[in-house]
CSV table of C-alpha atoms and ligand atoms in Angstrom, one decimal:
chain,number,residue,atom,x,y,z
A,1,UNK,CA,19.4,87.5,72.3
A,2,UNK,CA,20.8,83.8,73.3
A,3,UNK,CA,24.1,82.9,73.4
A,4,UNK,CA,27.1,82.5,71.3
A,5,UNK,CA,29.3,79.2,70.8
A,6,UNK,CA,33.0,79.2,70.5
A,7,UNK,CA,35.0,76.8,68.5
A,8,UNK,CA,38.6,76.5,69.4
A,9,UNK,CA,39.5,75.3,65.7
A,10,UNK,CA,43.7,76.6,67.0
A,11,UNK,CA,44.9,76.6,69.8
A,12,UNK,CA,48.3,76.7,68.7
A,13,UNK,CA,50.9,78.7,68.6
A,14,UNK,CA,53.4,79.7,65.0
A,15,UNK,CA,55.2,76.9,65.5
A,16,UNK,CA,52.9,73.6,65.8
A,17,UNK,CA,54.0,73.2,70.0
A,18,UNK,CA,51.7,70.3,71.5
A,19,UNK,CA,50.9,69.3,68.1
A,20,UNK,CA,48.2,72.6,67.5
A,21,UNK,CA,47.2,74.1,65.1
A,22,UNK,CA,47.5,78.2,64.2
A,23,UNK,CA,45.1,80.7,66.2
A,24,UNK,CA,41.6,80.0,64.9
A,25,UNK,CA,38.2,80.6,66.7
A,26,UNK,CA,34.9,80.2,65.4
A,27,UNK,CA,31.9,81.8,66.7
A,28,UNK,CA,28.9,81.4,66.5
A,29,UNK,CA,25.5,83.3,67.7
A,30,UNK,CA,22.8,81.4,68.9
A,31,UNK,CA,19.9,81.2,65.9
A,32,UNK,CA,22.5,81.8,63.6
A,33,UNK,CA,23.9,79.5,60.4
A,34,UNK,CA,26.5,81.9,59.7
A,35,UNK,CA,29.7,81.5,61.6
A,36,UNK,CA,32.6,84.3,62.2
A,37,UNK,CA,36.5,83.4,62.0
A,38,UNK,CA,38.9,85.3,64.6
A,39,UNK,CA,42.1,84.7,62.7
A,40,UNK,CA,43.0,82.3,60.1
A,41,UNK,CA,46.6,81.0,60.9
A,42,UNK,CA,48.4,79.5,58.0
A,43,UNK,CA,46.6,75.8,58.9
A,44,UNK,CA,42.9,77.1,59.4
A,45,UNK,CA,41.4,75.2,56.6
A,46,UNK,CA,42.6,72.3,57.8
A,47,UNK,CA,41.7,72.9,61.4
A,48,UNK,CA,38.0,73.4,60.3
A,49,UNK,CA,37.6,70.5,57.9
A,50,UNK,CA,39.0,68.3,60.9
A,51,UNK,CA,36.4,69.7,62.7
A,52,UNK,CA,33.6,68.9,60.4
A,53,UNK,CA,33.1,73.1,60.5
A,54,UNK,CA,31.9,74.3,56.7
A,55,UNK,CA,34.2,76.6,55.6
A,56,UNK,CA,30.8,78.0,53.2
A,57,UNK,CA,29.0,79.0,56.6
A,58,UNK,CA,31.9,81.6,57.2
A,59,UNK,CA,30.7,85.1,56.6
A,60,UNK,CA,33.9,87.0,58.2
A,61,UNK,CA,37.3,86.6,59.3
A,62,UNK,CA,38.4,88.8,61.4
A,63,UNK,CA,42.0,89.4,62.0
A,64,UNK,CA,44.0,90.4,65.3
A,65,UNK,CA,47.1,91.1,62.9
A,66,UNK,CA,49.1,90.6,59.9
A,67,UNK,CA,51.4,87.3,61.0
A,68,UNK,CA,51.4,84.3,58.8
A,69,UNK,CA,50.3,81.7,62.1
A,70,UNK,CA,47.0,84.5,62.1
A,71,UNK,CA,46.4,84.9,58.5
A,72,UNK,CA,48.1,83.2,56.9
A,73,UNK,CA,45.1,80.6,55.8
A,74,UNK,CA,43.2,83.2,53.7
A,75,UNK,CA,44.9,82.2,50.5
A,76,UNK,CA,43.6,78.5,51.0
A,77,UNK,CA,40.6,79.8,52.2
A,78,UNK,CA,39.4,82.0,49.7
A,79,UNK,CA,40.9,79.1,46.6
A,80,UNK,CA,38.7,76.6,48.2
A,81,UNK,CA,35.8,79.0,48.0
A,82,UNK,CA,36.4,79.6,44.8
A,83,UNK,CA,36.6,75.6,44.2
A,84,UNK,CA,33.6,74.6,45.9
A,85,UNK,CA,31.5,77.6,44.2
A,86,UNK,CA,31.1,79.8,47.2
A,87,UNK,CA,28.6,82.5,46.4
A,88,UNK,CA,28.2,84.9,48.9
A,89,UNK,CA,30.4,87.6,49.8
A,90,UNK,CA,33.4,87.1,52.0
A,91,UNK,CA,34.2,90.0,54.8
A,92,UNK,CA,38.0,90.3,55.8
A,93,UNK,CA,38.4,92.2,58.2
A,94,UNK,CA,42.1,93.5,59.7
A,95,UNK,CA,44.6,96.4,60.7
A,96,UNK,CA,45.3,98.8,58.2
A,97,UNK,CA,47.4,97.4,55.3
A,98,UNK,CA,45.1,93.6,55.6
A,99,UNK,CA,43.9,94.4,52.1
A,100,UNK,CA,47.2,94.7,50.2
A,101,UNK,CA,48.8,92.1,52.6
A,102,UNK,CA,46.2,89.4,51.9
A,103,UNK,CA,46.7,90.1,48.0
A,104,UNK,CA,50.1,90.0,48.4
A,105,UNK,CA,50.0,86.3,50.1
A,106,UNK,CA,47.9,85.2,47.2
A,107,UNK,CA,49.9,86.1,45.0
A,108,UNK,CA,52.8,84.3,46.2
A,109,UNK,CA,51.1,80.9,47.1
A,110,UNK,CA,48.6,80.8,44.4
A,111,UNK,CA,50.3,83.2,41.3
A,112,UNK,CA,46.8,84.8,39.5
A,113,UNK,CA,44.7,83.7,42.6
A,114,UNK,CA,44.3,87.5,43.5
A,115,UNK,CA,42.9,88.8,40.5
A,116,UNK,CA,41.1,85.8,39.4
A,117,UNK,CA,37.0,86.4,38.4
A,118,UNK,CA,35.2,84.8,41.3
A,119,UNK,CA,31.6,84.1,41.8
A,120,UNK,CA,31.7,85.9,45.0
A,121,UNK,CA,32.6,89.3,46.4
A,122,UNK,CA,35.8,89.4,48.8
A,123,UNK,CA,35.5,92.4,50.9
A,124,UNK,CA,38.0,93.9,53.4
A,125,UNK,CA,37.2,96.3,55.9
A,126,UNK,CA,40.3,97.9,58.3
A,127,UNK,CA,40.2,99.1,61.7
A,128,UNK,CA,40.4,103.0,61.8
A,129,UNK,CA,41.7,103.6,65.8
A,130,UNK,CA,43.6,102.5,68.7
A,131,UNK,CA,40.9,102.9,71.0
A,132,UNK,CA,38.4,100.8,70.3
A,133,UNK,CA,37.0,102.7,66.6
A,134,UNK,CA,33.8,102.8,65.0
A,135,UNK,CA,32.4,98.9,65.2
A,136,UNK,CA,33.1,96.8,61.7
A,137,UNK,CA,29.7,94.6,61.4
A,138,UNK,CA,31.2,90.8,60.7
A,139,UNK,CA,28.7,88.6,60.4
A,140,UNK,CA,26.4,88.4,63.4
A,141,UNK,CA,29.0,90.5,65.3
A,142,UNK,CA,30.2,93.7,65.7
A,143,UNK,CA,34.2,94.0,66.4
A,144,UNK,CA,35.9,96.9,67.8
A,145,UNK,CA,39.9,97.0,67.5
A,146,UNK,CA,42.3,98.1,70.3
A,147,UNK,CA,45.5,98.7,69.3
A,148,UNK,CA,48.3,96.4,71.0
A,149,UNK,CA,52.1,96.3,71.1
A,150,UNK,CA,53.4,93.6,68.5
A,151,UNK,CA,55.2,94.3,66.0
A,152,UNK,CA,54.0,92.6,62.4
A,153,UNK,CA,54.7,94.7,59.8
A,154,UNK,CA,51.2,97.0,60.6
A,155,UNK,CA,49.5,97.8,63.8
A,156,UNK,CA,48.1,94.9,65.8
A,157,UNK,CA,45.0,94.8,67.4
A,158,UNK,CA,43.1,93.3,71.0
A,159,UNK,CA,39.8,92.6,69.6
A,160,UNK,CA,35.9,92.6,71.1
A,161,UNK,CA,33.0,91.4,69.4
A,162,UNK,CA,29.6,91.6,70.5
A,163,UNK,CA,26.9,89.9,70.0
A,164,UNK,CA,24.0,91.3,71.2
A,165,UNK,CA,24.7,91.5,75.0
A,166,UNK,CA,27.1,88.7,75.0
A,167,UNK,CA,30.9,90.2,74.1
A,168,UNK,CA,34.0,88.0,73.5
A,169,UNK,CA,37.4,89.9,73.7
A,170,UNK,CA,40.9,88.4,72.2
A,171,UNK,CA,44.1,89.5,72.9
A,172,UNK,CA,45.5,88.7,69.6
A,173,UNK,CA,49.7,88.8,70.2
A,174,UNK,CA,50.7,91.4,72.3
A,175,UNK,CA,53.3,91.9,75.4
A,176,UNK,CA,51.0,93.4,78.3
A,177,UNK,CA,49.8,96.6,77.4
A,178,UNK,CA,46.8,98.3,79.1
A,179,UNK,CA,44.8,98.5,75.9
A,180,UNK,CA,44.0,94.4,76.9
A,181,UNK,CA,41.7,96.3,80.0
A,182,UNK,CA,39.9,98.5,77.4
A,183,UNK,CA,39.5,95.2,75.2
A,184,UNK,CA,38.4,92.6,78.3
A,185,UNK,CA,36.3,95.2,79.9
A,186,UNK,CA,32.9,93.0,81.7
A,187,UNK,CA,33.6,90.5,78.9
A,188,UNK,CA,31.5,87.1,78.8
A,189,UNK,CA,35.3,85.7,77.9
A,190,UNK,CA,38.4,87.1,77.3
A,191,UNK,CA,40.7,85.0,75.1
A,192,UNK,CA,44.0,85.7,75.7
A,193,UNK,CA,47.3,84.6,74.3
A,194,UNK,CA,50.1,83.1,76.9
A,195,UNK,CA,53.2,82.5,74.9
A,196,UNK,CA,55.6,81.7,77.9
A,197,UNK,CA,55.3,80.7,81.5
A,198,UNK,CA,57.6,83.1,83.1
A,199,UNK,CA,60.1,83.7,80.5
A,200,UNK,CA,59.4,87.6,79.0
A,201,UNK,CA,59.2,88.0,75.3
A,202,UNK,CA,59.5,90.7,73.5
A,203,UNK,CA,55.6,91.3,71.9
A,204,UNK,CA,54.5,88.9,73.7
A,205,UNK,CA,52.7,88.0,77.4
A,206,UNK,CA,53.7,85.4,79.6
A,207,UNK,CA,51.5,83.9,82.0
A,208,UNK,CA,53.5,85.3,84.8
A,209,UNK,CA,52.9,89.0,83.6
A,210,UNK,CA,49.1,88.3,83.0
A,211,UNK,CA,48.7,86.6,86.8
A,212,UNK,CA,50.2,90.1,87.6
A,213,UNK,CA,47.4,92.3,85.9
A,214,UNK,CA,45.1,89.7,86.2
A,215,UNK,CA,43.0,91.9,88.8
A,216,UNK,CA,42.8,94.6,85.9
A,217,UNK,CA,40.9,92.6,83.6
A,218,UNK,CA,37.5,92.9,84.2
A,219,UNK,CA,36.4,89.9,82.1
A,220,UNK,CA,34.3,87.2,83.6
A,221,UNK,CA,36.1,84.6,82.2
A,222,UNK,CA,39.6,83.7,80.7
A,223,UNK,CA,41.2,80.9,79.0
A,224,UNK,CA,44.9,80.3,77.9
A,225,UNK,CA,45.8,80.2,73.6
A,226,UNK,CA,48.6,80.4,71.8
A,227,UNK,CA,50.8,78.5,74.4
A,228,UNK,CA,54.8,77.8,73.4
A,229,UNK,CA,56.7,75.1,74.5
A,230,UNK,CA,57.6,76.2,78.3
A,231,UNK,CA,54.1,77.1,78.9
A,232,UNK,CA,52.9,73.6,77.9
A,233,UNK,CA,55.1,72.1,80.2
A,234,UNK,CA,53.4,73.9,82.7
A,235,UNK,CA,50.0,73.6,82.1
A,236,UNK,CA,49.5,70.8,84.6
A,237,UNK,CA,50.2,73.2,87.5
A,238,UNK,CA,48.0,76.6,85.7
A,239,UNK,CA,45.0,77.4,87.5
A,240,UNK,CA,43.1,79.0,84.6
A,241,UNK,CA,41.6,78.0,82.0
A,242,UNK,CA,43.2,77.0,79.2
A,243,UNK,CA,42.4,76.3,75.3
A,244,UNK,CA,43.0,73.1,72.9
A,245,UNK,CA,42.0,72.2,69.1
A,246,UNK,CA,38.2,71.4,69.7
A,247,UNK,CA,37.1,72.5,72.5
A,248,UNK,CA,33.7,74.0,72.5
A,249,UNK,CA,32.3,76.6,75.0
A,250,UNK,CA,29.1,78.2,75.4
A,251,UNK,CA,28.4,81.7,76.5
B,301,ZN,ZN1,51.0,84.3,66.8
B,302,ZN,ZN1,52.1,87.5,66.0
């Protein structure tokens, strides 16, 4: 198996800081057309169509949790797909509740948009456990779910999804919890949020608290999303890697 490409389409985090857009990461295995979504924050569609990236080629989105900056771009999504003919099924894939959650957003957005007869199938799949589950196939990857302290209206999840022998781990919003080892473990990258510099927040990591359990994380490589406002004002003196709208990596 080769290797698998990922897309920082959002690097953002809720609330536009540095001008990014909502958590959005594209990947993509080597060989493969068909490209998987890890969230879909409320400005996803526009984050890919900057991009150039074919909204069509995606086969899954896969969600970390139920917040509007992580899925809140499946209504738009799944109108456009509906607009430019999209014919092949769409996988969602999320904590428990994603299904009537996702409806629900339609539903307020786009009135009808839920129910509507649509040329292609929209099918949700929801994580079972907290330790990792039964994989969910999404598109050329298989995702396990760790459940993760962050409090959004249904459980949120860390997320790994392997391709082959290639895995790429997420955080998705959390405050440090040891599920993030289960998640990162011998990872070829684990994304992972860092909301503040040293400032705790409740739900959510700051860089100083993952410097402190950095040693835990087995992952081979990590890079910096989902920075807020006292973070970025730090980044010129962070060490690690770090994330921005557009930047490619290969695995
Ligand atoms: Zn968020
Ligand atoms: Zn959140």
């Amino acid at each position: 198996v080769g290797g698998v490409t990922v897309r920082f389409a959002g690097a953002g985090d809720a609330f536009g800081n540095g001008g990014r857009f909502q958590t959005c990461i594209v990947l993509q295995a080597e060989g493969e057309e068909r490209l998987t979504l890890v969230d879909c924050g409320a400005s996803s569609l526009v984050a890919l169509k900057r991009l150039g990236i074919d909204p069509g080629a995606v086969d899954a989105i896969v969600l970390s949790h139920l917040h509007g900056d992580h899925f809140g771009g499946i209504p738009f999504f799944v109108l456009d797909a509906q607009f430019t003919r999209r014919e092949k099924p769409l996988l969602i894939a999320g904590p428990p509740g994603t299904q009537a959650r996702v409806r629900a957003s339609m539903e307020v957005f786009f009135p009808g948009s839920s129910a509507v007869q649509r040329r292609f199938e929209l099918v949700f799949a929801e994580y079972a456990g907290d330790a990792g589950g039964a994989e969910i196939a999404a598109g050329a990857f298989a995702v396990s779910a760790f459940e993760v302290v962050h409090a959004s209206g249904a459980p949120a999840f860390a997320l790994r999804l392997r391709c082959g022998d290639k895995v790429v781990a997420y955080s998705g919003d959390t405050e440090w919890t040891a599920a993030l080892i289960g998640a990162a473990r011998d990872a070829d990258l684990f994304v992972c949020e860092a909301y503040t510099f040293e400032r705790p927040t409740k739900f959510h990591l700051s860089y100083a608290a993952l410097r402190e359990h950095r040693a835990e994380l087995g992952a081979r490589r990590v890079i910096l999303t989902h920075m807020g406002p006292e973070m970025l004002a730090h980044l010129g003196g962070v060490p690690d890697e770090t994330a921005a709208d557009g930047l490619t990596l290969t695995l």
